[in-house]
CSV table of C-alpha atoms in Angstrom, one decimal:
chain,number,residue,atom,x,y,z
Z,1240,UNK,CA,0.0,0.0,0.0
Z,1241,UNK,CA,1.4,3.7,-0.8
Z,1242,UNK,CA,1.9,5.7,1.9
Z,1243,UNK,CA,0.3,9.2,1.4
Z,1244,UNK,CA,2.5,12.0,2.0
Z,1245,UNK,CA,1.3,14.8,3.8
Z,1246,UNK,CA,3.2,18.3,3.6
Z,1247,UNK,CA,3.7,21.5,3.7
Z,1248,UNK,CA,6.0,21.7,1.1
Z,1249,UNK,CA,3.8,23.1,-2.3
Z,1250,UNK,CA,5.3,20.5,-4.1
Z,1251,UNK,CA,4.2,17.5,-2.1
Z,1252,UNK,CA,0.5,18.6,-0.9
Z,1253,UNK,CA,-0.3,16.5,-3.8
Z,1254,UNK,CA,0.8,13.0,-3.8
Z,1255,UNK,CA,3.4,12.0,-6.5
Z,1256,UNK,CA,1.3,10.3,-9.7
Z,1257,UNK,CA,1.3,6.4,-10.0
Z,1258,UNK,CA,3.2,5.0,-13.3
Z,1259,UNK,CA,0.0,4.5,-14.2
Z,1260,UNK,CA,-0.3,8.1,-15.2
Z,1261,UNK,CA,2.7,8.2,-17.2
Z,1262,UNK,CA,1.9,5.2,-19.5
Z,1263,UNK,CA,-1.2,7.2,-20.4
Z,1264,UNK,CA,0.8,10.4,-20.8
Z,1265,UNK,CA,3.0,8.2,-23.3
Z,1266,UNK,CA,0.1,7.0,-25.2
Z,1267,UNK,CA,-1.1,10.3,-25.6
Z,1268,UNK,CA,2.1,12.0,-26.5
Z,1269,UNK,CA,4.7,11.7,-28.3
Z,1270,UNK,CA,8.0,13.9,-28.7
Z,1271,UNK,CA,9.1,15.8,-31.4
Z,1272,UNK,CA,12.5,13.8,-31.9
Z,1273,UNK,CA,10.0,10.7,-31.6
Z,1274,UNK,CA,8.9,12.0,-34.9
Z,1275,UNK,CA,11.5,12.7,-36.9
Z,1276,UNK,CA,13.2,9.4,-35.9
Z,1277,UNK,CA,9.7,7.6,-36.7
Z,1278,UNK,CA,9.5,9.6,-39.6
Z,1279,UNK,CA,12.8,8.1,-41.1
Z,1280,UNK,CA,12.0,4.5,-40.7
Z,1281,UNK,CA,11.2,3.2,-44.6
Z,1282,UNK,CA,7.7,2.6,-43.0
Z,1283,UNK,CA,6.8,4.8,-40.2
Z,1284,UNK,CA,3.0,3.0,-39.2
Z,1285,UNK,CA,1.6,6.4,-38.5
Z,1286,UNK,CA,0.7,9.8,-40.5
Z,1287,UNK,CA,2.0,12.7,-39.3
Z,1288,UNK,CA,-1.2,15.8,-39.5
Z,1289,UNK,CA,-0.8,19.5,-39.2
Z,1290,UNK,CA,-3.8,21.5,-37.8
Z,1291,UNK,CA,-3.1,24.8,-38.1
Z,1292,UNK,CA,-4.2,27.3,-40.6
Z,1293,UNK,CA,-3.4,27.6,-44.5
Z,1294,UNK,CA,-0.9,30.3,-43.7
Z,1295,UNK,CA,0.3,28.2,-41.0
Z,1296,UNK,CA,1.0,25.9,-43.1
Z,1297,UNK,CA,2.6,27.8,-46.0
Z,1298,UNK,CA,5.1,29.2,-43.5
Z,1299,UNK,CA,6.3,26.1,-42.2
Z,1300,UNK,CA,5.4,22.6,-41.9
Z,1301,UNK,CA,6.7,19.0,-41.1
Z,1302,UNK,CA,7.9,17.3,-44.2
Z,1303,UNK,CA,5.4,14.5,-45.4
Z,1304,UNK,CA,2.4,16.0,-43.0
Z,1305,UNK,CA,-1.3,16.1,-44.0
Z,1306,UNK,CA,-2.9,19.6,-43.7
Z,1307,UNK,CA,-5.9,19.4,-41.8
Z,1308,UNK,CA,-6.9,22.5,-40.3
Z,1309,UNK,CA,-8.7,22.2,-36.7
Z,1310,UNK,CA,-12.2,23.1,-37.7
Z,1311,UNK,CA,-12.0,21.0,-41.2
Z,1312,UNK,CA,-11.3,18.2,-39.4
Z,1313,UNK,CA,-14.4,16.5,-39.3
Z,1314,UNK,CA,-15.2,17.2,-43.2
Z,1315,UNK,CA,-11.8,16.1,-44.4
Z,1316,UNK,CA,-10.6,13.4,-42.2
Z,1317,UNK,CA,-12.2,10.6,-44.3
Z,1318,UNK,CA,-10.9,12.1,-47.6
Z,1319,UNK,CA,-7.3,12.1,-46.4
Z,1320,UNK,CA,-6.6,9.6,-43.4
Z,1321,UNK,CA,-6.9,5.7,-42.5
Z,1322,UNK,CA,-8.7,4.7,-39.7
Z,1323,UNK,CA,-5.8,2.0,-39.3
Z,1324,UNK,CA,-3.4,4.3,-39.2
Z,1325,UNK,CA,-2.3,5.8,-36.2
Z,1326,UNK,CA,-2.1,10.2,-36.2
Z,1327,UNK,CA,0.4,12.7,-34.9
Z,1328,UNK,CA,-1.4,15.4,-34.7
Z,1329,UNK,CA,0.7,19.0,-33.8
Z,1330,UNK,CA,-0.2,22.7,-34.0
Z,1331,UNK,CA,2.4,25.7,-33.0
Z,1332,UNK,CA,3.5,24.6,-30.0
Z,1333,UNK,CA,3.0,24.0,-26.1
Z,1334,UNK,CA,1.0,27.6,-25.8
Z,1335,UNK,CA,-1.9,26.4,-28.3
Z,1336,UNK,CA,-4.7,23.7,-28.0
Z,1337,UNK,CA,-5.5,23.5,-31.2
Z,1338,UNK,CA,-3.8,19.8,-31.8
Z,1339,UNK,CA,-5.4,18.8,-28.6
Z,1340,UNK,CA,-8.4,19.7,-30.4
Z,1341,UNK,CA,-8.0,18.3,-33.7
Z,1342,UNK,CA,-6.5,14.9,-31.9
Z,1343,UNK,CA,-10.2,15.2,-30.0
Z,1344,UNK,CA,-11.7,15.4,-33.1
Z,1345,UNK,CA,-9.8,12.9,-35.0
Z,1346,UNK,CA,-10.2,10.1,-32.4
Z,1347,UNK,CA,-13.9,11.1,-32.0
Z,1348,UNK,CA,-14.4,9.7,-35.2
Z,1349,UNK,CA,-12.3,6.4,-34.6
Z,1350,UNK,CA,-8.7,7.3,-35.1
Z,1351,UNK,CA,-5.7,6.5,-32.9
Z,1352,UNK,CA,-4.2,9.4,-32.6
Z,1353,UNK,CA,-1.2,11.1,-30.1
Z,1354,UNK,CA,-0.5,15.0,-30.0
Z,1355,UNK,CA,3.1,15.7,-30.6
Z,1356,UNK,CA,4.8,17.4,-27.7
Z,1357,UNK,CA,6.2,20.8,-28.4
Z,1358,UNK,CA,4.5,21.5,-32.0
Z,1359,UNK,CA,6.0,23.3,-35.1
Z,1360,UNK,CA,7.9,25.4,-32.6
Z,1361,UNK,CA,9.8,22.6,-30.8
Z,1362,UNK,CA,10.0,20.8,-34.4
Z,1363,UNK,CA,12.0,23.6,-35.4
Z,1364,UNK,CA,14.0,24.9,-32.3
Z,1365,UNK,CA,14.8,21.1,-32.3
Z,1366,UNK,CA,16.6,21.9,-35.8
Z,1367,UNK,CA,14.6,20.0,-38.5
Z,1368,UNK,CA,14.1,20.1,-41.8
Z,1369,UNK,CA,10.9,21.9,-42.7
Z,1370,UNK,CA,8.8,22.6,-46.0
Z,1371,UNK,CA,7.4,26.5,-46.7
Z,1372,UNK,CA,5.9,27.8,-49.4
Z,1373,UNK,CA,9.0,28.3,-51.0
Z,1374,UNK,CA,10.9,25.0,-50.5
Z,1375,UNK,CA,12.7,23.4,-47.6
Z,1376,UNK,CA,14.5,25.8,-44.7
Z,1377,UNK,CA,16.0,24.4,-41.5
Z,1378,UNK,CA,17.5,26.3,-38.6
Z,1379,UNK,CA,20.2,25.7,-36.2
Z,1380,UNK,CA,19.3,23.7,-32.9
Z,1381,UNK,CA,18.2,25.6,-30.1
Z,1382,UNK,CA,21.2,24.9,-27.6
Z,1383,UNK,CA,18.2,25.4,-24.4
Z,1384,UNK,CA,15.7,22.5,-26.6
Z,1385,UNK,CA,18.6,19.9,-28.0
Z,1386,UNK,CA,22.2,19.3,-28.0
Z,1387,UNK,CA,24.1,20.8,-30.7
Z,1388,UNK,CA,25.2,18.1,-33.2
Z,1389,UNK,CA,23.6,15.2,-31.9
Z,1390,UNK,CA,20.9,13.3,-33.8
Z,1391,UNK,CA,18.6,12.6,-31.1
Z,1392,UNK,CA,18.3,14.0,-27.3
Z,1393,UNK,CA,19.5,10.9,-25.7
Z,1394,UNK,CA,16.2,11.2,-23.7
C-alpha cells in the first residue's frame, strides 16, 4: 500500500502520480524527436497531420504532414486519413490547443491518434528540416531544446 505523503512543502501537498499516469501520458504523446526518428523508418506506421491554418501551413510545416486545419477536421478526415493508421497530430507549440483539439476530433471519429509534444515550434528549435511555401528551410538547434550536433536528445 502507498503511503500518502502529507506536507507543507507546495510541491508534495499533492501526492506523486502512479506510473499509471505516465503510461497514459505516453500513449497520448509523443516527442518531437519521436517524430522525426519515426519519420525516417522506410515505414513509419503512422501519418504525421498538421492543424493549423493555411498560412500556417505555408510558413512552415513537417515534411510529409497532412494539412488538416482544426475546424475541417471532421469534413476532411475521411478524404485524407486511414482509420488503421495511427495520427500525430501538432499545431504551433506548447501555448496552443488546437492539436489537442484536432486529436479530440480525430479520435472522436475512430482514429488513434497522439499529440506531438512541443509542436511546429519545438519541431523547429529542435533543428529539423521543414517545408514552406518556397521550398525546404532548417534552422540551427536551439542549444536550451537539443544538444548541438547530436541526432537525437538521448532522452
Amino acid at each position: 500500500m502507498t503511503q500518502l505523503i502529507v506536507s507543507e512543502n507546495p510541491v508534495l501537498r499533492v501526492p506523486p502520480a502512479a506510473p499509471a499516469y505516465f503510461a497514459a501520458s505516453l500513449a497520448f504523446h509523443a516527442d518531437v524527436s519521436d517524430v522525426a526518428a519515426g519519420l525516417q523508418a522506410e515505414i513509419p506506421g503512422f501519418v504525421v497531420v498538421d492543424s493549423r491554418s493555411t498560412a500556417s501551413w505555408d510558413q512552415g510545416h513537417v515534411p510529409g504532414a497532412v494539412h488538416l486545419p482544426t475546424a475541417q477536421v471532421p469534413q476532411l478526415a475521411a478524404e485524407f486519413l486511414d482509420r488503421d493508421v495511427p495520427v500525430v497530430v501538432y499545431c504551433w507549440g506548447p501555448g496552443c490547443n488546437g492539436a489537442t483539439r484536432a486529436a479530440h476530433a480525430l479520435a472522436s471519429l475512430g482514429h488513434q491518434v497522439k499529440e506531438m509534444l512541443g509542436g511546429m515550434e519545438y519541431w523547429i528549435r529542435e533543428g529539423y528540416a521543414f517545408k514552406t511555401s518556397e521550398g525546404e528551410a532548417r534552422h540551427e538547434a536551439d542549444p536550451l531544446t537539443a544538444p548541438l550536433g547530436a541526432d537525437a536528445c538521448g532522452c
